[in-house]
PDB file of C-alpha atoms in Angstrom:
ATOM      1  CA  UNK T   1     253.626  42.964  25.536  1.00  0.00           C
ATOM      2  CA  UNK T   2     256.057  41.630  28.126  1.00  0.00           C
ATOM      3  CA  UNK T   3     257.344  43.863  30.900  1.00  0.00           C
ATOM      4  CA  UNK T   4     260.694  45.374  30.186  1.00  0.00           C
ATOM      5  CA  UNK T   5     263.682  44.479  32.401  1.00  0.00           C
ATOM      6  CA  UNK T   6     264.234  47.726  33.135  1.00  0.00           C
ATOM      7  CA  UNK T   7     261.008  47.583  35.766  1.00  0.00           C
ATOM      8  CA  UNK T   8     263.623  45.424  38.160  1.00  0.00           C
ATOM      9  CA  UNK T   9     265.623  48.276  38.623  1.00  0.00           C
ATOM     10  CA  UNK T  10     262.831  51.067  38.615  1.00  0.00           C
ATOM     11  CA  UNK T  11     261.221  49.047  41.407  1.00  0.00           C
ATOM     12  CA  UNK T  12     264.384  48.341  43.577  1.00  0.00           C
ATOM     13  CA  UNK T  13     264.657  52.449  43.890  1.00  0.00           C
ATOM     14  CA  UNK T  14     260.821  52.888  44.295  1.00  0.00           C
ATOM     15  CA  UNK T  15     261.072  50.379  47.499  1.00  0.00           C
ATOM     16  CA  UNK T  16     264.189  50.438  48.856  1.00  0.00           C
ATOM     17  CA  UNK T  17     264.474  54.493  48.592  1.00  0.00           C
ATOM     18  CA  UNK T  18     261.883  55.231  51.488  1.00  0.00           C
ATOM     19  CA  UNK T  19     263.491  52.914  54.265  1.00  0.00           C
ATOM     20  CA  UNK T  20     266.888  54.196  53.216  1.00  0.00           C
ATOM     21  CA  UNK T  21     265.667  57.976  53.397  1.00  0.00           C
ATOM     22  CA  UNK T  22     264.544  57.205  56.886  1.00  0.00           C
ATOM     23  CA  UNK T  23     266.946  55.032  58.293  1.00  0.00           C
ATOM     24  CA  UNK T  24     267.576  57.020  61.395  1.00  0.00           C
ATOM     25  CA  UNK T  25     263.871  57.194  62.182  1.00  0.00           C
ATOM     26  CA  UNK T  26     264.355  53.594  61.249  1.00  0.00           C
ATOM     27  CA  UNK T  27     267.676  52.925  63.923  1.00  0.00           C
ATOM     28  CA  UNK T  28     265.774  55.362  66.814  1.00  0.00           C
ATOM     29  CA  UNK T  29     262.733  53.984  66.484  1.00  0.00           C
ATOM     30  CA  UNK T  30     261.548  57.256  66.659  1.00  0.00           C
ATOM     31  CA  UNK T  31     258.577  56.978  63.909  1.00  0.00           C
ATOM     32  CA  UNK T  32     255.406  58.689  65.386  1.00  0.00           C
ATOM     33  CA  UNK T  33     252.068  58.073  64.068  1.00  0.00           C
ATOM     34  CA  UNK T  34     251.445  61.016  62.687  1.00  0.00           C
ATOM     35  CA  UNK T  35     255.142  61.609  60.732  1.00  0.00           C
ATOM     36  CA  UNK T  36     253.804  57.816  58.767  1.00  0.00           C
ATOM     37  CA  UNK T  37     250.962  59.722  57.951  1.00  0.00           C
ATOM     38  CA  UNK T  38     253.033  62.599  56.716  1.00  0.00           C
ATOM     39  CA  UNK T  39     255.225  59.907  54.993  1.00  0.00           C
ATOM     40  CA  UNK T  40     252.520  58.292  53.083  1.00  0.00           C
ATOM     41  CA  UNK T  41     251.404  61.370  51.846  1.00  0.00           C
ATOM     42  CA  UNK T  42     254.344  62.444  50.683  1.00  0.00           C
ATOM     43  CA  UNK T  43     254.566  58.700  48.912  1.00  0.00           C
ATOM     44  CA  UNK T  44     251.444  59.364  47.527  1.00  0.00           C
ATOM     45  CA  UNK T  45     252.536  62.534  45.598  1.00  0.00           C
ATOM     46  CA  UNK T  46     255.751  60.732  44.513  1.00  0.00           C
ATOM     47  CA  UNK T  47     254.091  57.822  43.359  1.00  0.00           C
ATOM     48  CA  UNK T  48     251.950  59.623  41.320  1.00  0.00           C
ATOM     49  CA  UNK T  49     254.226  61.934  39.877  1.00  0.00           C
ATOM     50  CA  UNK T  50     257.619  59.068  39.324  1.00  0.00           C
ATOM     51  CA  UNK T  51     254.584  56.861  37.599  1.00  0.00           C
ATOM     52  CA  UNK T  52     254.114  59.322  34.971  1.00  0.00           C
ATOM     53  CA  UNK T  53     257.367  58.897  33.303  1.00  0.00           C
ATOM     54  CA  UNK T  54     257.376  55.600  32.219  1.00  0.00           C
ATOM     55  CA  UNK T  55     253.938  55.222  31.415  1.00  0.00           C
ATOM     56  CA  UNK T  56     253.892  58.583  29.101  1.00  0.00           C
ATOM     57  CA  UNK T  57     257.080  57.209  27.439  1.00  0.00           C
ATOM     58  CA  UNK T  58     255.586  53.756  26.724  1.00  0.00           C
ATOM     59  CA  UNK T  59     258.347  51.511  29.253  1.00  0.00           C
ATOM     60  CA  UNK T  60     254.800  50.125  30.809  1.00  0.00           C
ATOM     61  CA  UNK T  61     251.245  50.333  30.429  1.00  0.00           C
ATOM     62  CA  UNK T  62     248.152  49.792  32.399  1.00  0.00           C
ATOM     63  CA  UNK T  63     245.908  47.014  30.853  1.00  0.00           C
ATOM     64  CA  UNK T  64     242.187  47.938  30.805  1.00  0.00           C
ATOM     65  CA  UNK T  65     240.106  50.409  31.025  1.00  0.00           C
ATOM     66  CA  UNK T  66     240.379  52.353  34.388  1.00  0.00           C
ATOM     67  CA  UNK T  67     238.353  55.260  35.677  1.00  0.00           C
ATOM     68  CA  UNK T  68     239.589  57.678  37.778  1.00  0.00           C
ATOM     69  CA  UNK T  69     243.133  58.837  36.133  1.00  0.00           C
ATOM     70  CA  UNK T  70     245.619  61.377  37.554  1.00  0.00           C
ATOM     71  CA  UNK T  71     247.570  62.179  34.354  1.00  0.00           C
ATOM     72  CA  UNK T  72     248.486  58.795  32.728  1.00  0.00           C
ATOM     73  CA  UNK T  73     248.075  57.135  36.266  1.00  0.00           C
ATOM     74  CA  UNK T  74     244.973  55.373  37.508  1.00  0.00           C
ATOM     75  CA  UNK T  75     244.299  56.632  40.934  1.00  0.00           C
ATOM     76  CA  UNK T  76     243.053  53.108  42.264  1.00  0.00           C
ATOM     77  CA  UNK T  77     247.273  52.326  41.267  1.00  0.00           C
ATOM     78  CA  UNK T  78     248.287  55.348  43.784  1.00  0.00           C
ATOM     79  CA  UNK T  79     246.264  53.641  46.407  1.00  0.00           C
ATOM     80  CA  UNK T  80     247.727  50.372  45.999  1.00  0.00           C
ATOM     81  CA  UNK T  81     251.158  51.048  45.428  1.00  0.00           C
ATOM     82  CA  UNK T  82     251.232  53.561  48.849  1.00  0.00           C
ATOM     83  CA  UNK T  83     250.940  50.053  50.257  1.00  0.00           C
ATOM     84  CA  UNK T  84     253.710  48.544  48.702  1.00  0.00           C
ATOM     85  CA  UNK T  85     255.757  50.778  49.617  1.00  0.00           C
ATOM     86  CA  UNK T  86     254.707  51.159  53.116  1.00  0.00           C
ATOM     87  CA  UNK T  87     253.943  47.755  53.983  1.00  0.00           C
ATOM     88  CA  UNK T  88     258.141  46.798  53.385  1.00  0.00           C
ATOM     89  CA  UNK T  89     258.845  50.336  55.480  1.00  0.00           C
ATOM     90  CA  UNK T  90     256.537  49.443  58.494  1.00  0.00           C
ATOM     91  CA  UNK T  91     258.213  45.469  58.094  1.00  0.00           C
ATOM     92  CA  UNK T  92     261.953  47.184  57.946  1.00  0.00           C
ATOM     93  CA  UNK T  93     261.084  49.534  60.869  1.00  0.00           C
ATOM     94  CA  UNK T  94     259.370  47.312  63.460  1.00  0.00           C
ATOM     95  CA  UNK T  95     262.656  44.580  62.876  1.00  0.00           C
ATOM     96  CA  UNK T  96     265.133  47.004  63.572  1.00  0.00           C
ATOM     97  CA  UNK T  97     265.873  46.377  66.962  1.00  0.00           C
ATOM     98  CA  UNK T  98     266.718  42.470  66.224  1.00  0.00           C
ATOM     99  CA  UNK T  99     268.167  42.455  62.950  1.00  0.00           C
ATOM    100  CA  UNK T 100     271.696  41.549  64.010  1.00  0.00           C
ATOM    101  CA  UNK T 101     274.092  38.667  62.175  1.00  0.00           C
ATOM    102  CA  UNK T 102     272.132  36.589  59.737  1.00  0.00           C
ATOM    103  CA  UNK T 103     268.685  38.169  60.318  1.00  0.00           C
ATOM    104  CA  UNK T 104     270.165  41.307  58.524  1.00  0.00           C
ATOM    105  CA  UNK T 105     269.626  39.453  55.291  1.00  0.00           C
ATOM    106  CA  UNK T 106     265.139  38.968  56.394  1.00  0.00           C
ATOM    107  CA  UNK T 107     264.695  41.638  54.455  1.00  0.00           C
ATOM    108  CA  UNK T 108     266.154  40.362  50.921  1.00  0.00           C
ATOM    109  CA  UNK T 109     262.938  38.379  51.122  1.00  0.00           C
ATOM    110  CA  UNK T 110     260.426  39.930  53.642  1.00  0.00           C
ATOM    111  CA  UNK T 111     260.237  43.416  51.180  1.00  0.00           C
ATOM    112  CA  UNK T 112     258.972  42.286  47.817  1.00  0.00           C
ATOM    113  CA  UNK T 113     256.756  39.899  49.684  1.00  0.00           C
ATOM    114  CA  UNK T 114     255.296  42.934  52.012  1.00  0.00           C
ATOM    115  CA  UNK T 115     255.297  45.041  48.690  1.00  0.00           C
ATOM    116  CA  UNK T 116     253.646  42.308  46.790  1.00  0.00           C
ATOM    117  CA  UNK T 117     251.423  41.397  49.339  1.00  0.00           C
ATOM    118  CA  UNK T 118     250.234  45.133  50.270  1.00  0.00           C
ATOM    119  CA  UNK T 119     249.496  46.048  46.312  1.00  0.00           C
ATOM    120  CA  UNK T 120     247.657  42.773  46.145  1.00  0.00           C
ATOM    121  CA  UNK T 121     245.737  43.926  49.599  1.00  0.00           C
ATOM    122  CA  UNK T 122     244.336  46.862  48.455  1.00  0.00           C
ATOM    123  CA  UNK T 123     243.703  46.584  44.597  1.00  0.00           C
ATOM    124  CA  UNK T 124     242.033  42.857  45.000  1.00  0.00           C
ATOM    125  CA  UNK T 125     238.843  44.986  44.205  1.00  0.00           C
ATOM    126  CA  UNK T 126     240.049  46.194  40.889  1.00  0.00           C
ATOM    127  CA  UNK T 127     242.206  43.268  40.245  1.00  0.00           C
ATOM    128  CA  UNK T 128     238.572  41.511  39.983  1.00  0.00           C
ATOM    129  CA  UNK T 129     237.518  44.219  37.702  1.00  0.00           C
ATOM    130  CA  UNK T 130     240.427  44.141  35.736  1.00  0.00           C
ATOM    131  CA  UNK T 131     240.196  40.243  35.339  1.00  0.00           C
ATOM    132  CA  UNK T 132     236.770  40.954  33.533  1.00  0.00           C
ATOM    133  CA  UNK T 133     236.168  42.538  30.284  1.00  0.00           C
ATOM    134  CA  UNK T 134     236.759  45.888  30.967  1.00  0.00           C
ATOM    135  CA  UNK T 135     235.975  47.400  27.559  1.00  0.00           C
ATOM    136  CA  UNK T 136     232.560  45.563  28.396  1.00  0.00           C
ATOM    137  CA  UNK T 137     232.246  46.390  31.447  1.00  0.00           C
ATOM    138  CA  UNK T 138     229.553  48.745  33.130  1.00  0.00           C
ATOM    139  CA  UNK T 139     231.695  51.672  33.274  1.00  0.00           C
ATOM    140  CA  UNK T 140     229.698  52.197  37.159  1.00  0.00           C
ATOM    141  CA  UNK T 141     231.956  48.580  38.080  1.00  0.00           C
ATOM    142  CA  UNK T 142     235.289  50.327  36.745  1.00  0.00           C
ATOM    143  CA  UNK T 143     234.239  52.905  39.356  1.00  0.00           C
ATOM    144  CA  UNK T 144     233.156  51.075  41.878  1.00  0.00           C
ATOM    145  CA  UNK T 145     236.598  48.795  41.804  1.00  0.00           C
ATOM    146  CA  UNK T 146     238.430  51.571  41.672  1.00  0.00           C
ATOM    147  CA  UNK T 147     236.692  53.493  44.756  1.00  0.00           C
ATOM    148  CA  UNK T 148     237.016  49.785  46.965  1.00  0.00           C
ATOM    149  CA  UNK T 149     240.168  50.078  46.207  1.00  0.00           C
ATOM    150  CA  UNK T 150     241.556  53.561  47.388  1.00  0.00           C
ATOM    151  CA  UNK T 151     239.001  52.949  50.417  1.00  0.00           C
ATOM    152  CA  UNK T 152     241.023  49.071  51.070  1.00  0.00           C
ATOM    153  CA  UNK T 153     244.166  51.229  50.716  1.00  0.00           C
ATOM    154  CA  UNK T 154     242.796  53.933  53.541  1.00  0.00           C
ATOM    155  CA  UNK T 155     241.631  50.856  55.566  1.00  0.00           C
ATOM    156  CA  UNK T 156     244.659  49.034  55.609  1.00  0.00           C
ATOM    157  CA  UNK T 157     247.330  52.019  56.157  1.00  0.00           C
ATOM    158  CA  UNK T 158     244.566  52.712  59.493  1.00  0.00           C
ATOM    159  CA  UNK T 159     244.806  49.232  60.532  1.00  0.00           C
ATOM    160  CA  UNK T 160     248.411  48.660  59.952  1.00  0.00           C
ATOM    161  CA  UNK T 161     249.701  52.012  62.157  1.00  0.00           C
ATOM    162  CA  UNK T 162     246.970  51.037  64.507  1.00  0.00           C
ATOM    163  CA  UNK T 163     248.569  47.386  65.147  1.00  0.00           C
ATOM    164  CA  UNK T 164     252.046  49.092  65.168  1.00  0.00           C
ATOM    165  CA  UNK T 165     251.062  51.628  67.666  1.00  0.00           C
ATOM    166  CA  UNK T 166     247.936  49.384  69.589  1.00  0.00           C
ATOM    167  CA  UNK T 167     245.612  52.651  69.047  1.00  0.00           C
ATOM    168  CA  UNK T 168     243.342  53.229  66.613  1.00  0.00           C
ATOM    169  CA  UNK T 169     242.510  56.896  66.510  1.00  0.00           C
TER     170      UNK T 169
END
């Protein structure tokens, strides 16, 4: 079934809301390690909560078979969508300081491509999975895609603060 149009407007709240909530962190630059950590969690509980609602009443669905569901949610999805909304947020926040005249418009393109490219970053393990057979499937695979992926997710929200800050705790 196709994806309904109402997913373009779902998704400009579900990434644009976070930079906007912290836009004076955002103008200070005053973003410490720990309060992204704070942030994704509190993403993470959003995510999987705000997901609920249009899955339960039918405006998307998840094709497969996934292990590993929170509600109507597949956890692996969490995972990867913590990273496309933080990947635009950490883009937003480190080009603060220069976006000034015509570089205010970078991030018209630079955020779905960072959202985009951070979902795609962490689920590659269960978009493998998912490209299979999954009715088929060893249901140990589904589980093991979906694991990679949360641990990708982990990995990359480490190594993206860690670049940001030059410390990896």
């Amino acid at each position: 079934s196709p994806v309904p149009r109402v997913v373009v407007f779902v998704y400009i709240w579900y990434l644009g809301a976070t930079p906007i909530l912290m836009y004076d962190a955002f103008v200070k630059q005053s973003m410490t390690y720990a309060g992204w950590w704070k942030y994704i969690a509190i993403n993470a509980v959003c995510v999987a909560a705000v997901e609920q609602v249009p899955v339960h009443y039918g405006i998307w669905i998840y094709y497969g078979t996934h292990p590993f569901m929170l509600g109507e949610m597949p956890i692996w999805m969490i995972a990867a969508n913590i990273l496309c909304i933080l990947f635009p947020a950490l883009i937003v926040y480190r080009l603060m300081p220069i976006l000034t005249g015509w570089r205010q418009l970078l991030p018209i393109a630079l955020v779905p491509a960072a959202a985009a490219g951070g979902h795609a970053a962490a689920g590659i393990p269960m978009y493998n999975v998912l490209g299979s057979q999954t009715e088929t499937v060893a249901p140990w695979v589904l589980q093991l895609g979906s694991v990679a992926t949360v641990i990708f997710a982990a990995v990359l929200v480490w190594v993206a603060l860690g670049l940001m800050y030059d410390r990896f705790p």
